[in-house]
Every structure is written in C-alpha cells, then in structure tokens.
Amino acid sequence: MLTRRNLLQASAAIGVGSVISRPAAAQALKVQMSTGEVMKTKGLVDTNEALPSNSKIDGQRYRPTSRMGLGGLAAGNGFNTISDDEEILAMLNQAWDSGIRYFDTAPFYGLSLSERRFGDLLRNKKREDYVLSSKVGRLLTPSAEPLPKRWHWANHSPFHYHYDYTAEGTRRSVEDTLQRIGVSSLDIVFIHDLSPQNSDFGADWLKHFDEAAKGAMPELTRMREEGIIKAWGFGINSPHAIYKAVDIADPDICLLALQYSILDHQEALEKTFPLLDERDISAVVGAPLNGGFLAGRNRFNYSSLIPDPMKKKFAAISAVATKHGIDIKTAALQFAEAPSTVSAIIPGARTSQQVKENVASMKVAIPEAFWSELKSKGLIAQDAPTPVAS
C-alpha cells in the first residue's frame, strides 16, 4: 500500500541521490514504545497493559509514553548557574523516583555536560524503562578555550561546536551522543535550533534549512526506518522550520520551546497545532514556564529582559490563581499539558526540590471556575484547552 508517508520517504531518498531500502513490516514491528510509570495530569499512574507498537504503518507515529518529562538545559549549567555533578545526579534520581520516565537533553547543553550527567543516571537503568531524546545540528570539537560570555553555559565541558545538518554530520552526532550518555539507542532525535531566532543564524537560517532538507531530514527518516531511532522532528524556539518542512519531509514529533505557555499561546493554537494535527504529528512543550519566569525567576524566555505586558499578565493570572487557592506555576504546567496535540511537557529542573514541586503541581485538582475566569477576563484564549478536574 502506497501511503503519503512512503511517498515522502522515497522522495527524500531521491533528493539526496540515494535509495532507501525500507525494512519489512516485521522488522519495523520490533521497535516498541517504552514501558514504565506514566506521568499523567493528576499524578503517577502505573501501567502494565500492552502498549501499541511503533510500527510506522498506515500513519501511526511514535509518542512518548510519559506525559511529563524532564528537560536537560539546567543539567548543562544553563543560565550561567553552576551545579556540581552530585547536585544534578540527586535531581535526576529524584525525577526517576517520582516516576518521570522521559528525559530530554542535547549536545549543546553545557557542550556535552548535560548528556554526560544524564548518562550517570540512565546507563544504570533498563533501556526499555524510559524514553530518551537528544538533538542534532551541532558537532563538538575539543578546545581549551571557553565560549564567549554571551553563551549560557557556566563551566561547560572543554569543547567548541560547529553547525552540521548534513547526513554524515547527523549520523555522527547521534553516535557521539550515544557514547557520551553511555546508552545503546535514542527514542527521539530533534533537529536543533533551525530557526531565525538562533542568534548564530538570523536571516541566514534558510541556508542551514536547505542543508538539513538534503541531509538531516532524509537521514533521520532513514535511521527511523533502520530502527536506530523511533521518531524524529524539530527542537526549535519558533515554528518557522516546521511550517516549511511538513510538506517536504516526514517528521513524527516536534519540540516546541517557548511557544505554548499560559502567557503566550495564540499562534500555536491558531496555526502550529492545527498544522501538526493534520499530519498526526505531536508536540513536546519545552520551557512551559517561559524559561523559569512562571516559577518566579527573574528572566523570560531565556532573557533577563522581561516584557511589560508579560509582567502585567503574570500579575493578573497570579491574582486569579490565589483567589482559587492555587499557584501560577501549577496552573501553567497543567495548561501546557492539556492540548491533545501535546504528547509531553518537559519542564527543566536544577534541584531535587524543583522536581518535587513540578510533580506535585501535576496532582493538584484545579477548579473549572479558575479557567472560566481566566477566559472571561481575556487572560487565556477562549479556545485554549484546559484540564478537566476529576
């Protein structure tokens, strides 16, 4: 049966002058979704029931089995904040003990520091018990010189990086990641920072997109068909690459950072989510707390410059939350997880206490009257999905 997926896969192969030999369905069926505890909106749920296979047949796409995961930026000493290995390992163990089974990292986070620290936890766990995603687009090279101060990583590993979205660079990046973490496979690979918001690119981002269209996209499709990964997509801070890629490639899942939060969600609801839904592509919401702003940090979307409209909206939502006996962070996490398009949220954490607080927020029953009041006051979109209190 010739499906749209198969046609796209063949087209991608022809575009790079090669032919992908598709595996038999039986081989594809060997790739299974991870099992284990699943973080649901209202807390932890144990599941022992069979999960659907990641067969990639007739449009089926892989989704993480955990609705709540853990982002790895802080584990790379993000925001120029130094955490030692012991503190991060304690945080990771707390996440595991709390039932979190989806872990997202990247070579760029601390220039391998985050991946290595994640490996301190995950290499000692059964591979089938968790979901792991990382990213491609930057290759690391040894260097004794630290990056310029404009970068976020304090005491990062002794590497520099260069961009490489070619097929060869993509496969090498995945192999390097596996060695740094010390695991045998990745579940999801995101093409990282392919966006005009990337300060290294600006208007030149389209040159890198073209390289990825000929290299990374068909190569990740090939790796998915080979069973090396289960899914691929884009990990980006703006949706531009997704809008361009969905008609020329075949992504399964996209990590939308800074694009869906209780403070800022209109474009995602009006354009990004419908586009993904048409193609059965799910979204992982990164930075659901706007880079820490909704948790009380003095930054917004990775910047110390906090827009006045966001300050005012934060204050207004906080006032309504206090009236209903909840806090804005709890509301923000549950809001980000509510849409059917969203397969997982991955708030970051630096300490064990932050993990405990995030997990506790997902167990709070938020009254429907809170969401109704936010909509009546125009503080969230009228059509924004909201959690259903049990």
XYZ file of N, CA and C in Angstrom, residues 3-96:
282
model
N 1.386 4.810 0.860
C 0.848 5.854 1.717
C 1.608 7.149 1.471
N 1.063 8.256 1.992
C 1.756 9.539 1.873
C 3.123 9.467 2.520
N 3.194 8.741 3.640
C 4.469 8.588 4.346
C 5.498 7.912 3.457
N 5.113 6.794 2.815
C 6.055 6.082 1.963
C 6.504 6.943 0.787
N 5.554 7.712 0.226
C 5.895 8.575 -0.888
C 6.900 9.632 -0.473
N 6.701 10.229 0.702
C 7.640 11.231 1.193
C 9.012 10.642 1.457
N 9.014 9.427 1.993
C 10.292 8.780 2.284
C 11.067 8.522 0.989
N 10.378 8.046 -0.025
C 11.037 7.788 -1.298
C 11.537 9.079 -1.920
N 10.713 10.140 -1.831
C 11.116 11.425 -2.382
C 12.353 11.964 -1.694
N 12.395 11.805 -0.371
C 13.564 12.283 0.381
C 14.811 11.559 -0.066
N 14.695 10.269 -0.295
C 15.855 9.493 -0.717
C 16.351 9.946 -2.077
N 15.413 10.166 -3.007
C 15.796 10.593 -4.349
C 16.464 11.954 -4.303
N 15.982 12.810 -3.377
C 16.520 14.162 -3.273
C 17.977 14.199 -2.910
N 18.496 13.159 -2.285
C 19.919 13.154 -1.938
C 20.684 12.143 -2.789
N 20.049 11.707 -3.855
C 20.764 10.852 -4.783
C 20.973 9.444 -4.299
N 20.109 8.958 -3.411
C 20.258 7.597 -2.922
C 18.894 6.978 -2.779
N 18.839 5.688 -2.658
C 17.592 4.975 -2.494
C 17.590 4.301 -1.136
N 16.541 4.563 -0.336
C 16.430 3.958 0.975
C 15.774 2.602 0.833
N 16.415 1.595 1.341
C 15.845 0.261 1.344
C 14.966 0.113 2.568
N 13.625 0.125 2.387
C 12.725 0.061 3.525
C 12.720 -1.328 4.116
N 12.758 -1.424 5.450
C 12.714 -2.721 6.106
C 11.333 -3.337 5.986
N 11.250 -4.605 6.150
C 9.969 -5.288 6.147
C 9.163 -4.862 7.354
N 7.847 -4.986 7.261
C 6.981 -4.587 8.363
C 7.338 -5.339 9.643
N 7.714 -6.595 9.493
C 8.055 -7.390 10.677
C 9.248 -6.803 11.409
N 10.214 -6.286 10.649
C 11.371 -5.664 11.284
C 10.958 -4.384 11.994
N 10.083 -3.595 11.345
C 9.639 -2.354 11.965
C 8.889 -2.613 13.255
N 8.161 -3.722 13.293
C 7.369 -4.031 14.475
C 8.222 -4.371 15.685
N 9.516 -4.576 15.491
C 10.393 -4.880 16.610
C 10.652 -3.651 17.477
N 10.415 -2.469 16.930
C 10.636 -1.242 17.671
C 9.404 -0.972 18.512
N 9.545 -1.031 19.820
C 8.412 -0.910 20.724
C 8.493 0.378 21.525
N 7.320 0.861 21.960
C 7.275 2.007 22.850
C 7.753 1.600 24.236
N 8.423 2.521 24.930
C 8.931 2.224 26.258
C 7.782 2.021 27.233
N 8.025 1.177 28.240
C 7.036 0.965 29.278
C 7.500 1.602 30.567
N 6.709 1.496 31.596
C 7.090 2.067 32.877
C 6.002 2.974 33.410
N 6.301 3.689 34.492
C 5.326 4.587 35.076
C 5.082 5.759 34.146
N 3.827 6.138 34.014
C 3.444 7.215 33.120
C 2.968 8.403 33.945
N 3.564 9.572 33.716
C 3.162 10.768 34.429
C 1.924 11.338 33.767
N 0.801 11.267 34.455
C -0.447 11.805 33.945
C -0.721 13.167 34.575
N -1.764 13.833 34.087
C -2.066 15.166 34.588
C -2.305 15.180 36.084
N -2.927 14.140 36.616
C -3.267 14.126 38.035
C -2.305 13.302 38.867
N -1.141 13.001 38.361
C -0.144 12.316 39.170
C 0.441 11.117 38.483
N 0.890 10.163 39.255
C 1.571 8.989 38.724
C 0.597 7.847 38.560
N 0.696 7.183 37.426
C -0.152 6.034 37.154
C 0.732 4.882 36.734
N 0.606 3.747 37.404
C 1.334 2.556 36.997
C 0.589 1.883 35.864
N 1.289 1.463 34.845
C 0.631 0.784 33.742
C 1.411 -0.464 33.373
N 0.713 -1.564 33.321
C 1.308 -2.827 32.888
C 0.651 -3.349 31.624
N -0.309 -2.561 31.106
C -1.012 -3.031 29.921
C -0.138 -2.853 28.684
N -0.421 -3.656 27.668
C 0.382 -3.620 26.443
C 0.220 -2.272 25.765
N 1.312 -1.754 25.240
C 1.295 -0.503 24.510
C 1.391 -0.783 23.024
N 0.844 0.100 22.192
C 0.892 -0.140 20.754
C 2.314 -0.106 20.230
N 2.596 -0.944 19.255
C 3.946 -0.978 18.691
C 4.204 0.266 17.871
N 5.469 0.610 17.759
C 5.879 1.757 16.959
C 6.149 1.269 15.545
N 5.099 0.875 14.858
C 5.278 0.164 13.598
C 5.483 1.089 12.413
N 5.059 2.361 12.525
C 5.152 3.305 11.419
C 4.384 2.823 10.195
N 3.280 2.133 10.411
C 2.470 1.646 9.307
C 1.134 2.380 9.315
N 0.658 2.790 8.116
C -0.629 3.458 7.977
C -0.717 4.710 8.851
N 0.372 5.469 8.925
C 0.343 6.764 9.581
C 0.539 6.754 11.074
N 0.723 5.600 11.694
C 0.962 5.580 13.135
C 2.298 6.257 13.434
N 2.292 7.053 14.499
C 3.507 7.762 14.875
C 3.817 7.539 16.345
N 5.085 7.522 16.621
C 5.541 7.314 17.999
C 5.240 8.528 18.859
N 4.783 8.288 20.071
C 4.624 9.317 21.090
C 5.269 8.810 22.381
N 5.868 9.699 23.167
C 6.384 9.261 24.469
C 5.248 8.711 25.326
N 5.548 7.728 26.125
C 4.531 7.161 26.998
C 4.368 7.968 28.277
N 5.269 8.899 28.556
C 5.181 9.751 29.743
C 4.684 11.131 29.341
N 3.615 11.580 29.974
C 3.074 12.897 29.668
C 3.913 14.018 30.269
N 4.677 13.716 31.305
C 5.564 14.710 31.900
C 6.980 14.174 31.899
N 7.903 14.958 31.349
C 9.297 14.564 31.316
C 10.171 15.592 32.004
N 11.460 15.520 31.710
C 12.440 16.412 32.314
C 13.339 16.989 31.232
N 13.401 18.319 31.155
C 14.308 18.982 30.232
C 15.710 19.072 30.804
N 16.725 19.016 29.924
C 18.107 18.882 30.379
C 18.959 20.130 30.321
N 18.356 21.310 30.080
C 19.174 22.520 29.955
C 19.900 22.840 31.261
N 19.216 22.766 32.371
C 19.858 23.103 33.654
C 20.973 22.139 34.006
N 20.859 20.889 33.549
C 21.913 19.910 33.818
C 23.195 20.244 33.078
N 23.130 21.153 32.111
C 24.317 21.641 31.419
C 24.818 22.955 31.980
N 24.447 23.267 33.226
C 24.792 24.549 33.857
C 24.241 25.719 33.049
N 22.983 25.567 32.628
C 22.334 26.624 31.876
C 22.130 27.878 32.694
N 21.942 28.995 31.982
C 21.766 30.312 32.591
C 22.971 30.718 33.442
N 24.148 30.170 33.071
C 25.397 30.506 33.769
C 25.304 30.262 35.274
N 24.574 29.232 35.642
C 24.452 28.835 37.043
C 25.156 27.501 37.231
N 26.117 27.473 38.140
C 26.933 26.278 38.317
C 26.265 25.317 39.295
N 26.088 24.083 38.860
C 25.649 22.990 39.728
C 26.686 21.887 39.612
N 27.060 21.302 40.732
C 28.055 20.236 40.641
C 27.381 18.916 40.265
N 28.209 17.929 39.934
C 27.692 16.645 39.466
C 26.775 15.992 40.495
N 27.125 16.113 41.770
C 26.339 15.464 42.819
C 24.937 16.054 42.911
N 24.837 17.372 42.784
C 23.519 18.012 42.861
C 22.636 17.587 41.695
N 23.212 17.544 40.495
C 22.426 17.159 39.324
C 22.033 15.688 39.397
N 22.937 14.829 39.848
C 22.590 13.419 39.955
C 21.485 13.216 40.992
N 21.532 13.950 42.078
C 20.462 13.862 43.073
C 19.132 14.300 42.466
N 19.154 15.354 41.658
C 17.946 15.817 40.982
C 17.413 14.753 40.030
N 18.310 14.134 39.266
C 17.893 13.104 38.320
C 17.317 11.886 39.043
N 17.938 11.497 40.128
C 17.401 10.377 40.900
C 16.036 10.702 41.478
N 15.856 11.953 41.898
C 14.543 12.364 42.391
C 13.500 12.279 41.276
N 13.887 12.702 40.079
C 12.961 12.602 38.948
C 12.567 11.154 38.697
N 13.549 10.282 38.704
C 13.261 8.858 38.481
C 12.362 8.308 39.588
